[in-house]
């Protein structure tokens, strides 16, 4: 579905990603983990054209999507949830969802997507007239994810969805991510919470200094490097 | 009692003009996040354009209004497209944008002076000067129209921002530009739209002020 070859990307002339090869197959959850500053978010942003791509290839369904404008990426089915529970604070829940579907023109499709979101997240229907600013952290993250579900995603890019959430809210978010994936949506998830991310992922890439240091499945958690980075060398 | 009524009505009229000016100004500010000082010059310019078409070229009243409002909307678009956009691309700070807007204000006032001269201009439309009495207070037709137009514009703007897809996109950009772009809203188009609408409101205020008082180069500061 998504194939990245020898990607070099960054911001303002500074290269942060140094030649990465990366792949996501249809229906997969792929986790990207690594220490702070390793280039996880930059890799995700370069797919969504929010970081500058200096060289390499980004092919989505055999089509070059490098430097494609945001609304075109959304129409292609690639949707991005930024880190930090970013919602439109002064807009109601309903308006946030409507803005999620901004690039869509088909009113019937928007209505269907809205009903689908309400079915998945009943709290959004109950509190549809409330301002997003009045939501808790976990609810705001649910709203941010729901907002992109309005766009009919085929490939969902999630940048640290559990950032700053309580353990309970975090668990709920990961459960919802798995549910979304079961509906056929491929997911790339960038996470600091390595254990949770690896457990739900089909494959995990470990980034270090803008390069891929490791690739593997759930067994990757037993790797010494991962234990050193995330668990201080311990086994839990 | 009559004096009180007169004071209230005069206050309503001034408030109506202020609300027109400020709603356009705040629309531009909320999306663009800088103070557009040249908004006042757009008011003056549209008043002069209205004077030119109505009192100098003698076009019909409504055609002159239409042309003045079209001009003010286009002027707002042009200021954003040719000036502010290039500074935004260079990621200029709010302070730089503020200084730029001061520059535009001085530039536009100078252009008005070059085109129309420094002499005070008057727009005479006798029908609007006819007086009526409301609870003993003297009010002319223009003042009633000013209040009516102001309320109407406010309602239209409210409906646009709260009930239309594009209006909600304007609010989304003013709330969080980065997220708005992530959901596919073109923030540059929204900046442009807010300048056009804001300047259109300035144009309406300019025409009403022009009908109410003498035109001078820095009339917007009064």
Coordinates of C-alpha atoms in Angstrom, one line a residue:
Chain A
X1 CA 0.0 0.0 0.0
X2 CA 2.7 2.5 1.0
X3 CA 6.3 2.0 0.0
X4 CA 9.1 4.4 1.0
X5 CA 12.5 4.1 -0.6
X6 CA 15.7 5.9 0.6
X7 CA 13.8 8.8 2.0
X8 CA 15.7 11.9 3.2
X9 CA 13.5 14.5 4.9
X10 CA 13.6 17.3 7.4
X11 CA 12.9 21.0 8.0
X12 CA 14.4 24.2 6.7
X13 CA 17.3 22.4 5.0
X14 CA 18.2 20.3 8.0
X15 CA 18.1 16.6 7.2
X16 CA 16.5 14.6 10.0
X17 CA 15.6 11.3 8.2
X18 CA 18.6 9.8 6.5
X19 CA 17.6 7.3 3.9
X20 CA 14.8 5.2 5.2
X21 CA 13.1 2.2 3.5
X22 CA 9.7 1.6 4.9
X23 CA 6.6 -0.4 3.9
X24 CA 3.0 -0.7 5.0
X25 CA 0.8 -3.4 3.5
X26 CA -3.0 -3.2 3.2
X27 CA -4.8 -3.8 6.6
X28 CA -1.6 -3.6 8.6
X29 CA -0.8 -1.7 11.8
X30 CA 2.8 -0.5 11.6
X31 CA 4.4 1.0 14.7
X32 CA 7.3 3.4 14.7
X33 CA 9.1 3.7 17.9
X34 CA 12.4 5.2 19.1
X35 CA 14.0 7.7 21.4
X36 CA 13.1 11.4 21.4
X37 CA 14.6 13.2 18.4
X38 CA 15.0 10.0 16.3
X39 CA 12.8 11.3 13.5
X40 CA 9.6 9.3 14.2
X41 CA 7.2 12.3 13.8
X42 CA 9.3 13.7 10.9
X43 CA 8.9 10.4 9.0
X44 CA 5.1 10.5 9.5
X45 CA 5.0 14.2 8.5
X46 CA 7.0 13.6 5.4
X47 CA 4.4 11.1 4.2
X48 CA 1.7 13.8 4.8
X49 CA 3.8 16.5 3.2
X50 CA 4.3 18.4 6.4
X51 CA 8.0 18.0 6.4
X52 CA 10.3 18.7 3.5
X53 CA 11.3 15.7 1.4
X54 CA 14.8 16.1 0.0
X55 CA 15.2 12.9 -1.9
X56 CA 13.8 9.4 -2.1
X57 CA 10.4 7.9 -3.1
X58 CA 7.0 7.8 -1.3
X59 CA 4.6 5.6 -3.3
X60 CA 1.1 5.0 -2.2
X61 CA -0.8 2.4 -4.2
X62 CA 2.0 2.6 -6.8
X63 CA 1.5 6.4 -7.2
X64 CA 4.1 9.0 -6.2
X65 CA 2.6 11.1 -3.5
X66 CA 5.7 13.1 -2.6
X67 CA 4.8 16.8 -2.2
X68 CA 1.1 16.2 -2.9
X69 CA -1.1 18.9 -1.4
X70 CA -3.0 18.0 1.8
X71 CA -6.5 17.9 0.4
X72 CA -5.3 15.6 -2.4
X73 CA -3.7 13.3 0.1
X74 CA -7.0 13.2 2.0
X75 CA -8.9 12.4 -1.2
X76 CA -6.4 9.6 -1.8
X77 CA -7.4 8.2 1.6
X78 CA -4.3 9.2 3.7
X79 CA -5.3 11.0 6.9
X80 CA -3.2 12.4 9.7
X81 CA -3.9 12.8 13.4
X82 CA -1.2 15.2 14.9
X83 CA 0.2 14.7 18.4
X84 CA -1.1 16.6 21.3
X85 CA -4.9 16.1 21.1
X86 CA -5.3 18.8 18.6
X87 CA -8.9 19.8 18.1
X88 CA -10.7 23.0 17.3
X89 CA -11.3 24.2 20.8
X90 CA -13.9 26.9 20.1
X91 CA -15.9 24.7 17.7
X92 CA -18.5 22.3 18.9
X93 CA -18.0 18.5 18.6
X94 CA -20.4 18.4 15.6
X95 CA -18.5 21.3 13.9
X96 CA -15.2 19.6 14.5
X97 CA -16.5 16.5 12.8
X98 CA -17.9 18.6 9.9
X99 CA -14.5 20.2 9.5
X100 CA -13.0 16.7 9.3
X101 CA -15.1 16.2 6.2
X102 CA -14.2 19.5 4.7
X103 CA -12.7 18.1 1.5
X104 CA -15.7 15.8 0.9
X105 CA -18.6 17.1 -1.2
X106 CA -21.0 14.2 -1.0
X107 CA -23.6 15.2 1.7
X108 CA -24.9 11.6 1.9
X109 CA -21.4 10.3 2.5
X110 CA -20.7 12.9 5.1
X111 CA -24.0 12.0 6.9
X112 CA -23.1 8.3 6.8
X113 CA -19.6 8.9 8.1
X114 CA -21.1 11.0 10.9
X115 CA -23.5 8.2 11.9
X116 CA -20.7 5.7 11.8
X117 CA -18.5 7.9 14.1
X118 CA -21.5 8.3 16.5
X119 CA -21.9 4.6 16.5
X120 CA -18.2 4.0 17.3
X121 CA -18.0 6.8 19.9
X122 CA -21.5 7.4 21.5
X123 CA -20.1 10.1 23.7
X124 CA -19.6 12.3 20.7
X125 CA -23.3 12.0 19.8
X126 CA -24.4 12.7 23.3
X127 CA -22.2 15.8 23.6
X128 CA -22.3 16.9 20.0
X129 CA -23.2 20.5 20.9
X130 CA -20.5 20.9 23.5
X131 CA -17.4 22.9 22.7
X132 CA -14.3 20.7 22.2
X133 CA -12.4 22.7 24.8
X134 CA -14.6 21.3 27.5
X135 CA -13.6 17.7 26.8
X136 CA -11.1 15.8 28.8
X137 CA -7.8 14.8 27.3
X138 CA -8.9 11.3 26.3
X139 CA -12.2 12.6 24.9
X140 CA -10.3 15.2 22.8
X141 CA -8.0 12.5 21.4
X142 CA -11.1 10.5 20.5
X143 CA -12.5 13.6 18.8
X144 CA -9.3 14.1 16.9
X145 CA -9.3 10.5 15.7
X146 CA -13.0 10.7 14.9
X147 CA -12.4 13.9 12.9
X148 CA -10.2 12.0 10.4
X149 CA -12.6 9.0 10.3
X150 CA -15.0 11.5 8.7
X151 CA -12.5 11.6 5.7
X152 CA -12.9 7.9 4.9
X153 CA -9.3 7.0 5.6
X154 CA -7.6 4.0 4.0
X155 CA -4.2 4.8 5.6
X156 CA -4.3 6.5 9.0
X157 CA -1.2 8.3 10.4
X158 CA -1.3 8.6 14.1
X159 CA 1.3 10.7 15.9
X160 CA 1.6 9.7 19.5
X161 CA -2.1 9.2 20.2
X162 CA -1.5 8.3 23.8
X163 CA 0.6 11.4 24.7
X164 CA -0.4 12.9 28.0
X165 CA -3.3 10.5 28.6
X166 CA -4.2 8.6 31.7
X167 CA -3.6 4.8 31.6
X168 CA -7.3 4.2 31.4
X169 CA -7.8 6.6 28.5
X170 CA -4.7 5.2 26.8
X171 CA -6.1 1.7 27.0
X172 CA -9.3 2.9 25.5
X173 CA -7.5 4.7 22.6
X174 CA -5.5 1.6 21.7
X175 CA -8.6 -0.5 21.8
X176 CA -10.3 1.9 19.4
X177 CA -7.3 2.0 17.1
X178 CA -7.5 -1.8 16.8
X179 CA -11.3 -1.6 16.1
X180 CA -10.6 0.9 13.3
X181 CA -7.9 -1.3 11.9
X182 CA -10.3 -4.3 11.9
X183 CA -12.6 -2.3 9.5
X184 CA -9.8 -2.4 6.9
X185 CA -8.0 0.8 7.6
X186 CA -4.2 0.5 7.5
X187 CA -2.5 2.4 10.4
X188 CA 1.0 3.8 11.0
X189 CA 1.4 4.7 14.6
X190 CA 4.2 6.7 16.1
X191 CA 4.5 6.1 19.8
X192 CA 6.6 6.7 22.9
X193 CA 4.6 4.0 24.6
X194 CA 6.5 1.2 22.9
X195 CA 5.0 -1.8 24.7
X196 CA 1.4 -0.9 23.8
X197 CA 2.2 0.1 20.2
X198 CA 4.3 -3.1 19.5
X199 CA 1.5 -5.3 21.0
X200 CA -1.1 -4.0 18.6
X201 CA 1.2 -3.7 15.5
X202 CA 1.9 -6.3 12.8
X203 CA 5.3 -4.9 12.4
X204 CA 7.5 -2.4 14.3
X205 CA 10.3 -0.1 13.0
X206 CA 12.7 1.2 15.5
X207 CA 14.2 4.6 14.6
X208 CA 17.5 5.9 15.8
X209 CA 19.2 9.1 14.7
X210 CA 17.0 9.3 11.6
X211 CA 17.7 5.7 10.5
X212 CA 16.0 2.4 10.9
X213 CA 17.8 0.5 13.6
X214 CA 15.5 -2.5 13.9
X215 CA 12.5 -4.0 12.2
X216 CA 10.5 -6.8 13.7
X217 CA 7.2 -8.2 15.2
X218 CA 6.2 -8.5 18.8
X219 CA 9.4 -10.2 19.7
X220 CA 11.2 -6.9 19.2
X221 CA 10.3 -6.0 22.8
X222 CA 12.8 -8.6 23.9
X223 CA 15.6 -7.0 22.0
X224 CA 18.4 -5.6 24.2
X225 CA 18.4 -2.3 22.4
X226 CA 14.7 -1.8 23.0
X227 CA 15.0 -2.8 26.7
X228 CA 17.8 -0.3 27.1
X229 CA 16.0 2.6 25.4
X230 CA 12.5 2.0 27.0
X231 CA 12.9 -0.1 30.1
X232 CA 16.3 0.8 31.4
X233 CA 17.5 -2.7 30.6
X234 CA 14.7 -4.4 32.6
X235 CA 12.6 -7.1 31.3
X236 CA 9.1 -5.6 31.9
Chain B
X1 CA -37.2 62.6 28.2
X2 CA -36.8 63.8 24.7
X3 CA -33.1 64.5 25.3
X4 CA -32.7 61.0 26.7
X5 CA -34.3 59.5 23.6
X6 CA -32.0 61.7 21.4
X7 CA -28.9 60.5 23.3
X8 CA -30.0 56.9 23.0
X9 CA -30.7 57.1 19.3
X10 CA -27.4 59.0 18.6
X11 CA -25.6 56.3 20.6
X12 CA -27.3 53.6 18.6
X13 CA -26.2 55.3 15.3
X14 CA -22.6 55.6 16.4
X15 CA -22.7 52.1 17.7
X16 CA -24.0 50.8 14.4
X17 CA -21.1 52.3 12.5
X18 CA -18.6 51.1 15.1
X19 CA -20.1 47.6 14.9
X20 CA -19.7 47.5 11.1
X21 CA -16.1 48.6 11.3
X22 CA -15.2 46.4 14.2
X23 CA -16.8 43.2 12.9
X24 CA -14.8 43.4 9.7
X25 CA -11.7 44.4 11.6
X26 CA -12.1 41.5 14.1
X27 CA -12.8 39.0 11.3
X28 CA -9.4 39.9 9.7
X29 CA -7.7 39.9 13.1
X30 CA -9.1 36.5 14.2
X31 CA -7.9 34.7 11.1
X32 CA -4.7 36.5 10.4
X33 CA -3.6 37.2 14.0
X34 CA -2.2 40.7 13.4
X35 CA -3.7 44.1 13.6
X36 CA -4.7 45.4 10.2
X37 CA -4.3 49.1 10.8
X38 CA -5.0 49.9 7.1
X39 CA -8.6 48.8 7.7
X40 CA -9.4 52.5 8.3
X41 CA -7.9 53.5 5.0
X42 CA -10.2 51.0 3.2
X43 CA -13.2 52.8 4.9
X44 CA -11.9 56.2 3.6
X45 CA -11.1 54.8 0.1
X46 CA -14.5 53.3 -0.4
X47 CA -16.2 56.5 0.8
X48 CA -14.2 58.5 -1.8
X49 CA -15.0 55.9 -4.5
X50 CA -18.7 56.2 -3.7
X51 CA -18.3 60.0 -3.9
X52 CA -16.5 59.7 -7.3
X53 CA -19.2 57.6 -8.9
X54 CA -22.3 59.2 -7.3
X55 CA -21.4 62.9 -6.9
X56 CA -18.7 63.3 -9.6
X57 CA -19.6 60.9 -12.4
X58 CA -23.3 61.0 -11.4
X59 CA -24.0 57.3 -11.6
X60 CA -27.2 56.1 -9.9
X61 CA -27.2 55.8 -6.1
X62 CA -27.3 52.0 -5.9
X63 CA -24.9 51.5 -8.8
X64 CA -22.4 53.8 -7.0
X65 CA -22.8 51.8 -3.8
X66 CA -22.3 48.6 -5.6
X67 CA -19.1 49.8 -7.3
X68 CA -17.8 51.3 -4.0
X69 CA -18.4 48.0 -2.2
X70 CA -16.9 45.9 -5.0
X71 CA -13.8 48.2 -4.9
X72 CA -13.4 47.8 -1.1
X73 CA -13.7 44.0 -1.4
X74 CA -11.1 43.9 -4.2
X75 CA -8.9 46.3 -2.3
X76 CA -8.9 44.0 0.7
X77 CA -8.1 41.0 -1.5
X78 CA -5.3 42.9 -3.2
X79 CA -3.7 44.0 0.1
X80 CA -3.7 40.5 1.3
X81 CA -2.5 38.9 -2.0
X82 CA 0.2 41.4 -3.0
X83 CA 1.4 42.6 0.4
X84 CA 0.6 40.4 3.5
X85 CA 0.9 37.1 1.7
X86 CA 4.5 37.6 0.8
X87 CA 5.3 38.6 4.4
X88 CA 3.5 35.5 5.7
X89 CA 5.6 33.3 3.4
X90 CA 8.7 34.8 5.0
X91 CA 7.1 33.9 8.3
X92 CA 7.2 37.5 9.5
X93 CA 6.2 38.1 13.1
X94 CA 3.0 39.9 14.2
X95 CA 5.1 43.0 14.9
X96 CA 6.4 43.1 11.4
X97 CA 2.9 42.7 10.0
X98 CA 1.7 45.5 12.3
X99 CA 4.4 47.9 10.9
X100 CA 3.5 46.8 7.3
X101 CA -0.1 47.6 8.0
X102 CA 0.9 51.1 9.2
X103 CA 2.9 51.5 6.0
X104 CA -0.2 50.5 3.9
X105 CA -2.3 53.0 5.9
X106 CA 0.0 55.8 5.1
X107 CA 0.3 54.7 1.5
X108 CA -3.4 54.5 0.9
X109 CA -4.0 57.9 2.5
X110 CA -1.4 59.3 0.2
X111 CA -3.0 57.6 -2.8
X112 CA -6.4 59.1 -1.9
X113 CA -4.8 62.6 -1.6
X114 CA -3.1 62.2 -5.0
X115 CA -6.3 61.0 -6.7
X116 CA -9.0 63.1 -5.0
X117 CA -7.0 66.1 -3.7
X118 CA -6.9 67.4 -0.1
X119 CA -10.2 69.4 -0.3
X120 CA -13.1 68.2 1.8
X121 CA -15.8 66.5 -0.2
X122 CA -19.6 66.3 0.4
X123 CA -22.1 63.7 -0.8
X124 CA -25.5 65.2 -1.1
X125 CA -28.5 62.9 -1.3
X126 CA -31.5 64.9 0.0
X127 CA -33.9 62.0 0.4
X128 CA -31.7 60.6 3.2
X129 CA -31.7 63.9 5.1
X130 CA -35.4 63.9 5.7
X131 CA -36.2 64.1 9.4
X132 CA -38.7 62.1 11.4
X133 CA -39.4 62.1 15.1
X134 CA -39.2 59.0 17.3
X135 CA -40.4 59.7 20.9
X136 CA -39.5 63.3 20.2
X137 CA -36.0 62.6 19.1
X138 CA -34.9 63.9 15.6
X139 CA -33.7 61.2 13.3
X140 CA -33.1 61.2 9.6
X141 CA -33.6 58.4 7.1
X142 CA -29.9 57.8 6.8
X143 CA -29.5 57.2 10.5
X144 CA -32.4 54.7 10.5
X145 CA -30.9 53.0 7.4
X146 CA -27.5 52.9 9.2
X147 CA -28.9 51.0 12.2
X148 CA -30.9 48.7 9.9
X149 CA -27.9 47.9 7.7
X150 CA -25.6 47.3 10.6
X151 CA -28.1 44.8 12.2
X152 CA -28.6 43.1 8.9
X153 CA -24.8 42.8 8.3
X154 CA -24.3 41.4 11.8
X155 CA -27.0 38.8 11.2
X156 CA -25.6 37.8 7.8
X157 CA -22.1 37.5 9.3
X158 CA -23.4 35.5 12.2
X159 CA -25.3 33.1 9.9
X160 CA -22.2 32.8 7.6
X161 CA -19.8 32.0 10.4
X162 CA -22.1 29.6 12.2
X163 CA -24.2 27.9 9.6
X164 CA -22.2 27.6 6.4
X165 CA -19.4 25.2 5.7
X166 CA -17.1 28.0 4.6
X167 CA -17.9 30.2 7.6
X168 CA -17.1 27.3 9.9
X169 CA -13.8 26.9 8.0
X170 CA -13.0 30.5 8.8
X171 CA -13.6 29.8 12.5
X172 CA -11.5 26.7 12.3
X173 CA -8.6 28.6 10.8
X174 CA -8.9 31.3 13.4
X175 CA -9.0 28.6 16.1
X176 CA -6.1 26.4 15.0
X177 CA -4.5 27.1 11.6
X178 CA -2.3 24.0 11.6
X179 CA -5.1 21.6 12.3
X180 CA -7.3 23.3 9.8
X181 CA -4.6 22.7 7.1
X182 CA -4.3 19.0 8.2
X183 CA -8.0 18.5 7.5
X184 CA -7.6 20.0 4.0
X185 CA -8.7 23.6 4.6
X186 CA -6.6 26.0 2.5
X187 CA -5.7 28.6 5.1
X188 CA -4.4 31.1 2.4
X189 CA -7.9 31.0 0.8
X190 CA -9.5 31.6 4.2
X191 CA -7.1 34.6 4.8
X192 CA -8.1 36.0 1.5
X193 CA -11.8 35.5 2.2
X194 CA -11.6 37.2 5.6
X195 CA -9.9 40.2 4.0
X196 CA -12.6 40.4 1.3
X197 CA -15.5 40.1 3.8
X198 CA -13.8 42.4 6.3
X199 CA -13.0 45.0 3.7
X200 CA -16.6 44.7 2.3
X201 CA -17.8 45.6 5.8
X202 CA -15.4 48.5 5.9
X203 CA -16.8 49.6 2.5
X204 CA -20.3 49.6 3.8
X205 CA -19.2 51.6 6.8
X206 CA -17.3 54.0 4.5
X207 CA -20.4 54.6 2.3
X208 CA -22.6 55.3 5.4
X209 CA -20.0 57.6 7.0
X210 CA -19.6 59.4 3.7
X211 CA -23.3 60.0 3.5
X212 CA -23.3 61.2 7.1
X213 CA -20.3 63.5 7.1
X214 CA -17.7 65.4 5.0
X215 CA -15.0 63.3 3.4
X216 CA -11.4 64.0 4.3
X217 CA -8.3 62.0 3.9
X218 CA -8.0 60.8 7.4
X219 CA -11.7 60.6 8.1
X220 CA -11.4 57.0 9.5
X221 CA -9.4 58.4 12.4
X222 CA -12.3 60.7 13.5

